[in-house]
Amino acid sequence: MKKLLITGAAGQLGKALAKEISFREDFRLYLSAKSSPETEDEEMIFLDVANWENCQAVLMKINPDIIINCAAFTAVDVAEANREEAYAVNVLGVENLAKLAREISAKLVHISTDYIFDGEKDEPYAEDDIPNPLNYYAQTKAESEKIVLEYSPGNIIFRTAWMYGEGKNFVNTILKLTQTKREIKVVSDQWGNLTSAEAAAKAIVFLINRNAQGIFHGCCKGVANWYEIAKKVLELAEMNDVKVIPITSEEYNAPAKRPRYSAMANKHLEEMGYVMPQWDEELERWLKKK
């Protein structure tokens, strides 16, 4: 039985992975997260990836065969002002894990993002396209990818995008806004792949089972903009009395610049025979279950 450690297990992907792996008898699962009111769980191990001593103590004690790193500073706009904290988690923390993983001969699966691309392409990005991040969060993620593969080419970089699941995300925000608003303004000039945490988790487990290595894109198929996604959410939730109004990124005026087009092609996954679900079909399935 292989020992598998999930960092950032209190986040939406971490939770989805824990559920997916908990059904399997070939893994002994360990969950870890940085302490917060949400993560006061007897089974949750305290782990601050940016703290070397803490990382070393936890990993040496567990001695996992596989580490899935879901720990990240993901607040894209906040990262512009809180650069030190974003760098500590997204770069120094990743280097801590990569260094220790090599010491104990563990495979590191590192979660990355579509935002490492600049959005200048008019077709989905492939795994071998060159990153050119537009904001500080994306810069830290691009740097972390290099670190992971430098420490071991046997590690996995799993890039995913526009995620929703159990927690704070775009889909849940739209649903929450309908409780108080009859009109919702949503950006219509950014295109990407809406992806459920559950779909991403299933793909990650597939790669682990195949002992894959290298860079993989794992997002739901089909491209849409945020405005189209918001309309689909309301349609599926049968909230026809709420109007979605399209606005530009310039009008929204977020602190961090986003790529205009960050859709990704799951080329390497599909070469292995694995096909991700269509974004709208997966969204419908998830909302029915919610």
Tab-separated table of C-alpha atoms in Angstrom:
chain	number	residue	atom	x	y	z
A	1	MET	CA	0.000	0.000	0.000
A	2	LYS	CA	1.434	3.371	-1.057
A	3	LYS	CA	1.358	6.326	1.306
A	4	LEU	CA	-0.087	9.467	-0.297
A	5	LEU	CA	0.033	12.947	1.247
A	6	ILE	CA	-2.192	15.792	0.072
A	7	THR	CA	-1.082	19.309	1.016
A	8	GLY	CA	-3.682	22.068	0.992
A	9	ALA	CA	-6.292	19.392	1.653
A	10	ALA	CA	-8.817	21.935	2.973
A	11	GLY	CA	-9.138	23.575	-0.463
A	12	GLN	CA	-11.625	22.563	-3.141
A	13	LEU	CA	-9.207	20.395	-5.151
A	14	GLY	CA	-7.719	18.903	-1.987
A	15	LYS	CA	-11.195	17.925	-0.791
A	16	ALA	CA	-12.105	16.420	-4.161
A	17	LEU	CA	-8.873	14.423	-4.223
A	18	ALA	CA	-9.422	13.169	-0.684
A	19	LYS	CA	-12.891	11.917	-1.644
A	20	GLU	CA	-11.618	10.305	-4.843
A	21	ILE	CA	-8.706	8.546	-3.154
A	22	SER	CA	-10.592	7.533	0.004
A	23	PHE	CA	-12.475	4.879	-2.001
A	24	ARG	CA	-9.245	3.190	-3.038
A	25	GLU	CA	-7.627	0.438	-1.008
A	26	ASP	CA	-4.170	0.749	-2.597
A	27	PHE	CA	-3.390	4.111	-0.939
A	28	ARG	CA	-2.981	5.107	2.684
A	29	LEU	CA	-4.138	8.712	2.678
A	30	TYR	CA	-2.702	11.583	4.746
A	31	LEU	CA	-4.322	15.030	4.673
A	32	SER	CA	-2.526	18.236	5.605
A	33	ALA	CA	-3.338	21.929	5.616
A	34	LYS	CA	-2.250	25.174	7.179
A	35	SER	CA	-4.237	25.773	10.358
A	36	SER	CA	-7.473	27.730	10.015
A	37	PRO	CA	-10.962	27.601	11.560
A	38	GLU	CA	-12.105	25.495	8.590
A	39	THR	CA	-9.378	22.886	9.002
A	40	GLU	CA	-9.720	21.988	12.669
A	41	ASP	CA	-10.082	18.315	11.869
A	42	GLU	CA	-8.590	15.523	13.925
A	43	GLU	CA	-7.373	13.805	10.755
A	44	MET	CA	-5.838	16.976	9.295
A	45	ILE	CA	-2.099	17.336	9.856
A	46	PHE	CA	-0.816	20.879	10.317
A	47	LEU	CA	1.557	21.713	7.464
A	48	ASP	CA	2.833	25.125	6.437
A	49	VAL	CA	4.732	24.372	3.234
A	50	ALA	CA	6.656	27.650	3.509
A	51	ASN	CA	8.137	26.541	6.852
A	52	TRP	CA	11.145	24.286	6.237
A	53	GLU	CA	11.285	22.803	9.751
A	54	ASN	CA	7.563	22.000	9.716
A	55	CYS	CA	7.801	20.479	6.221
A	56	GLN	CA	10.809	18.395	7.139
A	57	ALA	CA	9.229	17.067	10.347
A	58	VAL	CA	5.947	16.086	8.662
A	59	LEU	CA	7.433	14.484	5.550
A	60	MET	CA	10.133	12.591	7.417
A	61	LYS	CA	7.528	11.221	9.830
A	62	ILE	CA	5.021	10.145	7.161
A	63	ASN	CA	7.613	9.225	4.516
A	64	PRO	CA	5.034	9.336	1.700
A	65	ASP	CA	5.487	7.651	-1.671
A	66	ILE	CA	3.440	10.366	-3.387
A	67	ILE	CA	2.821	14.024	-2.504
A	68	ILE	CA	0.041	15.973	-4.229
A	69	ASN	CA	0.688	19.661	-3.635
A	70	CYS	CA	-2.598	21.572	-3.587
A	71	ALA	CA	-1.228	24.175	-1.154
A	72	ALA	CA	-1.081	27.540	-2.887
A	73	PHE	CA	-1.646	31.265	-2.537
A	74	THR	CA	-4.407	31.538	-5.150
A	75	ALA	CA	-5.837	35.030	-4.545
A	76	VAL	CA	-4.711	36.471	-7.877
A	77	ASP	CA	-5.497	40.121	-7.119
A	78	VAL	CA	-4.305	39.999	-3.501
A	79	ALA	CA	-0.972	38.567	-4.649
A	80	GLU	CA	-0.171	41.842	-6.428
A	81	ALA	CA	0.048	43.584	-3.042
A	82	ASN	CA	1.065	40.614	-0.850
A	83	ARG	CA	3.989	39.464	-2.953
A	84	GLU	CA	6.095	38.210	-0.075
A	85	GLU	CA	3.376	35.858	1.164
A	86	ALA	CA	2.530	34.640	-2.350
A	87	TYR	CA	6.209	33.933	-3.053
A	88	ALA	CA	6.670	32.127	0.267
A	89	VAL	CA	3.860	29.659	-0.421
A	90	ASN	CA	4.014	29.333	-4.206
A	91	VAL	CA	7.795	29.257	-4.665
A	92	LEU	CA	9.672	28.656	-1.396
A	93	GLY	CA	7.039	26.188	-0.205
A	94	VAL	CA	7.216	24.257	-3.459
A	95	GLU	CA	11.004	24.133	-3.271
A	96	ASN	CA	10.745	22.756	0.281
A	97	LEU	CA	8.445	19.977	-0.927
A	98	ALA	CA	10.516	19.227	-4.039
A	99	LYS	CA	13.734	19.040	-2.030
A	100	LEU	CA	12.239	16.730	0.596
A	101	ALA	CA	10.461	14.609	-2.015
A	102	ARG	CA	13.808	13.942	-3.657
A	103	GLU	CA	15.374	13.064	-0.291
A	104	ILE	CA	12.722	10.452	0.488
A	105	SER	CA	12.302	9.293	-3.151
A	106	ALA	CA	8.678	10.446	-3.346
A	107	LYS	CA	6.868	11.538	-6.496
A	108	LEU	CA	5.635	15.135	-6.331
A	109	VAL	CA	2.450	16.069	-8.181
A	110	HIS	CA	2.301	19.866	-8.332
A	111	ILE	CA	-0.857	21.765	-9.271
A	112	SER	CA	-0.403	24.724	-11.600
A	113	THR	CA	-2.542	27.096	-13.629
A	114	ASP	CA	-3.599	28.297	-17.078
A	115	TYR	CA	-2.624	31.817	-15.989
A	116	ILE	CA	1.042	31.106	-16.730
A	117	PHE	CA	0.158	31.879	-20.373
A	118	ASP	CA	-0.222	35.412	-21.769
A	119	GLY	CA	-3.422	34.820	-23.750
A	120	GLU	CA	-2.041	35.905	-27.114
A	121	LYS	CA	-2.911	32.622	-28.853
A	122	ASP	CA	-6.212	32.048	-30.635
A	123	GLU	CA	-6.256	28.314	-29.973
A	124	PRO	CA	-5.887	26.248	-26.793
A	125	TYR	CA	-2.413	26.137	-25.263
A	126	ALA	CA	-0.482	22.867	-25.410
A	127	GLU	CA	1.797	21.538	-22.672
A	128	ASP	CA	4.935	22.595	-24.545
A	129	ASP	CA	3.844	26.196	-25.173
A	130	ILE	CA	6.128	28.740	-23.509
A	131	PRO	CA	4.770	30.409	-20.336
A	132	ASN	CA	4.637	34.194	-20.266
A	133	PRO	CA	2.743	35.208	-17.098
A	134	LEU	CA	0.962	38.559	-16.913
A	135	ASN	CA	0.506	38.860	-13.137
A	136	TYR	CA	2.529	38.130	-10.009
A	137	TYR	CA	0.518	35.069	-8.961
A	138	ALA	CA	1.167	33.521	-12.376
A	139	GLN	CA	4.865	34.424	-12.164
A	140	THR	CA	5.178	32.463	-8.920
A	141	LYS	CA	3.398	29.466	-10.435
A	142	ALA	CA	5.617	29.497	-13.529
A	143	GLU	CA	8.701	29.626	-11.313
A	144	SER	CA	7.400	26.768	-9.174
A	145	GLU	CA	6.962	24.544	-12.230
A	146	LYS	CA	10.642	24.906	-13.107
A	147	ILE	CA	11.647	24.024	-9.543
A	148	VAL	CA	9.529	20.857	-9.470
A	149	LEU	CA	10.964	19.466	-12.699
A	150	GLU	CA	14.527	20.547	-11.874
A	151	TYR	CA	14.433	18.486	-8.678
A	152	SER	CA	13.099	15.443	-10.519
A	153	PRO	CA	11.913	14.937	-14.119
A	154	GLY	CA	9.800	12.089	-12.710
A	155	ASN	CA	7.505	14.595	-10.991
A	156	ILE	CA	4.198	15.767	-12.444
A	157	ILE	CA	3.038	19.307	-13.244
A	158	PHE	CA	-0.757	19.291	-13.501
A	159	ARG	CA	-2.124	22.532	-14.959
A	160	THR	CA	-5.816	23.125	-14.543
A	161	ALA	CA	-8.112	26.127	-14.825
A	162	TRP	CA	-11.152	28.085	-13.646
A	163	MET	CA	-11.952	25.592	-10.914
A	164	TYR	CA	-15.160	25.163	-8.959
A	165	GLY	CA	-16.117	22.713	-6.250
A	166	GLU	CA	-16.705	22.740	-2.515
A	167	GLY	CA	-15.675	26.230	-1.419
A	168	LYS	CA	-15.297	29.755	-2.763
A	169	ASN	CA	-15.312	29.969	-6.564
A	170	PHE	CA	-16.995	31.689	-9.509
A	171	VAL	CA	-19.944	29.288	-9.791
A	172	ASN	CA	-20.809	29.497	-6.093
A	173	THR	CA	-20.351	33.282	-6.148
A	174	ILE	CA	-22.864	33.628	-8.998
A	175	LEU	CA	-25.363	31.449	-7.134
A	176	LYS	CA	-24.864	33.468	-3.945
A	177	LEU	CA	-25.322	36.798	-5.751
A	178	THR	CA	-28.752	35.702	-6.989
A	179	GLN	CA	-29.977	35.827	-3.388
A	180	THR	CA	-29.643	39.618	-3.305
A	181	LYS	CA	-29.318	40.837	-6.915
A	182	ARG	CA	-31.492	40.774	-10.021
A	183	GLU	CA	-28.630	41.974	-12.252
A	184	ILE	CA	-25.066	40.639	-12.231
A	185	LYS	CA	-22.198	42.180	-14.210
A	186	VAL	CA	-19.705	39.648	-15.554
A	187	VAL	CA	-16.571	39.970	-17.697
A	188	SER	CA	-17.125	38.777	-21.269
A	189	ASP	CA	-13.662	39.174	-22.830
A	190	GLN	CA	-11.711	36.427	-21.031
A	191	TRP	CA	-11.973	32.873	-22.390
A	192	GLY	CA	-10.937	29.637	-20.723
A	193	ASN	CA	-11.956	26.187	-19.500
A	194	LEU	CA	-14.376	25.946	-16.566
A	195	THR	CA	-13.284	22.828	-14.670
A	196	SER	CA	-14.780	20.979	-11.719
A	197	ALA	CA	-12.476	19.960	-8.891
A	198	GLU	CA	-13.933	16.454	-9.151
A	199	ALA	CA	-12.994	16.105	-12.830
A	200	ALA	CA	-9.470	17.375	-12.134
A	201	ALA	CA	-9.095	14.987	-9.181
A	202	LYS	CA	-10.075	11.970	-11.294
A	203	ALA	CA	-7.487	12.924	-13.929
A	204	ILE	CA	-4.746	13.314	-11.304
A	205	VAL	CA	-5.482	9.868	-9.858
A	206	PHE	CA	-5.384	8.432	-13.394
A	207	LEU	CA	-1.894	9.899	-13.926
A	208	ILE	CA	-0.644	8.602	-10.585
A	209	ASN	CA	-1.918	5.120	-11.404
A	210	ARG	CA	-0.056	5.222	-14.734
A	211	ASN	CA	3.130	6.453	-13.029
A	212	ALA	CA	3.123	9.409	-15.428
A	213	GLN	CA	5.736	12.155	-15.404
A	214	GLY	CA	6.133	15.605	-16.920
A	215	ILE	CA	3.599	18.318	-17.752
A	216	PHE	CA	-0.116	17.661	-18.206
A	217	HIS	CA	-3.102	19.900	-18.856
A	218	GLY	CA	-6.275	18.754	-17.115
A	219	CYS	CA	-9.330	20.914	-17.686
A	220	CYS	CA	-12.857	20.296	-18.895
A	221	LYS	CA	-13.291	20.440	-22.653
A	222	GLY	CA	-14.842	23.390	-24.434
A	223	VAL	CA	-14.059	27.102	-24.281
A	224	ALA	CA	-16.296	29.809	-22.822
A	225	ASN	CA	-16.017	33.278	-21.309
A	226	TRP	CA	-17.097	34.213	-17.793
A	227	TYR	CA	-20.307	35.860	-19.070
A	228	GLU	CA	-21.323	32.706	-20.962
A	229	ILE	CA	-20.551	30.580	-17.923
A	230	ALA	CA	-22.626	32.809	-15.624
A	231	LYS	CA	-25.578	32.569	-18.020
A	232	LYS	CA	-25.251	28.774	-18.137
A	233	VAL	CA	-25.124	28.567	-14.320
A	234	LEU	CA	-28.358	30.558	-14.023
A	235	GLU	CA	-30.015	28.579	-16.821
A	236	LEU	CA	-29.183	25.251	-15.177
A	237	ALA	CA	-30.237	26.580	-11.759
A	238	GLU	CA	-33.519	27.785	-13.352
A	239	MET	CA	-32.995	31.349	-12.172
A	240	ASN	CA	-34.444	33.054	-15.229
A	241	ASP	CA	-35.385	36.225	-13.337
A	242	VAL	CA	-31.725	37.228	-12.889
A	243	LYS	CA	-30.078	39.133	-15.744
A	244	VAL	CA	-26.385	38.796	-16.585
A	245	ILE	CA	-24.808	41.937	-18.048
A	246	PRO	CA	-21.539	41.599	-20.022
A	247	ILE	CA	-18.709	44.015	-19.209
A	248	THR	CA	-15.090	44.323	-20.340
A	249	SER	CA	-12.019	43.518	-18.257
A	250	GLU	CA	-11.187	47.219	-18.420
A	251	GLU	CA	-14.548	48.082	-16.864
A	252	TYR	CA	-14.084	45.456	-14.144
A	253	ASN	CA	-10.622	46.925	-13.437
A	254	ALA	CA	-9.070	44.123	-11.367
A	255	PRO	CA	-5.620	44.805	-9.816
A	256	ALA	CA	-4.042	41.801	-11.597
A	257	LYS	CA	-4.031	41.521	-15.372
A	258	ARG	CA	-5.578	38.311	-16.732
A	259	PRO	CA	-4.876	36.601	-20.065
A	260	ARG	CA	-7.518	37.259	-22.706
A	261	TYR	CA	-7.501	33.604	-23.787
A	262	SER	CA	-6.099	30.915	-21.510
A	263	ALA	CA	-7.875	27.801	-22.770
A	264	MET	CA	-5.727	24.667	-22.682
A	265	ALA	CA	-5.692	21.452	-24.717
A	266	ASN	CA	-5.330	18.204	-22.758
A	267	LYS	CA	-2.985	16.752	-25.375
A	268	HIS	CA	-0.809	14.579	-23.135
A	269	LEU	CA	-3.767	13.213	-21.156
A	270	GLU	CA	-5.616	12.306	-24.340
A	271	GLU	CA	-2.522	10.616	-25.759
A	272	MET	CA	-2.793	8.316	-22.739
A	273	GLY	CA	-6.439	7.610	-23.554
A	274	TYR	CA	-8.000	9.860	-20.918
A	275	VAL	CA	-10.725	12.321	-21.968
A	276	MET	CA	-12.011	15.084	-19.693
A	277	PRO	CA	-15.772	15.866	-19.679
A	278	GLN	CA	-17.353	18.820	-21.499
A	279	TRP	CA	-17.519	21.863	-19.230
A	280	ASP	CA	-21.278	22.457	-19.578
A	281	GLU	CA	-22.197	18.783	-19.068
A	282	GLU	CA	-19.942	18.585	-16.009
A	283	LEU	CA	-21.450	21.801	-14.619
A	284	GLU	CA	-24.964	20.392	-15.047
A	285	ARG	CA	-23.977	17.154	-13.287
A	286	TRP	CA	-22.387	19.081	-10.410
A	287	LEU	CA	-25.331	21.456	-9.935
A	288	LYS	CA	-27.813	18.562	-9.867
A	289	LYS	CA	-25.789	16.929	-7.118
A	290	LYS	CA	-25.294	20.160	-5.136
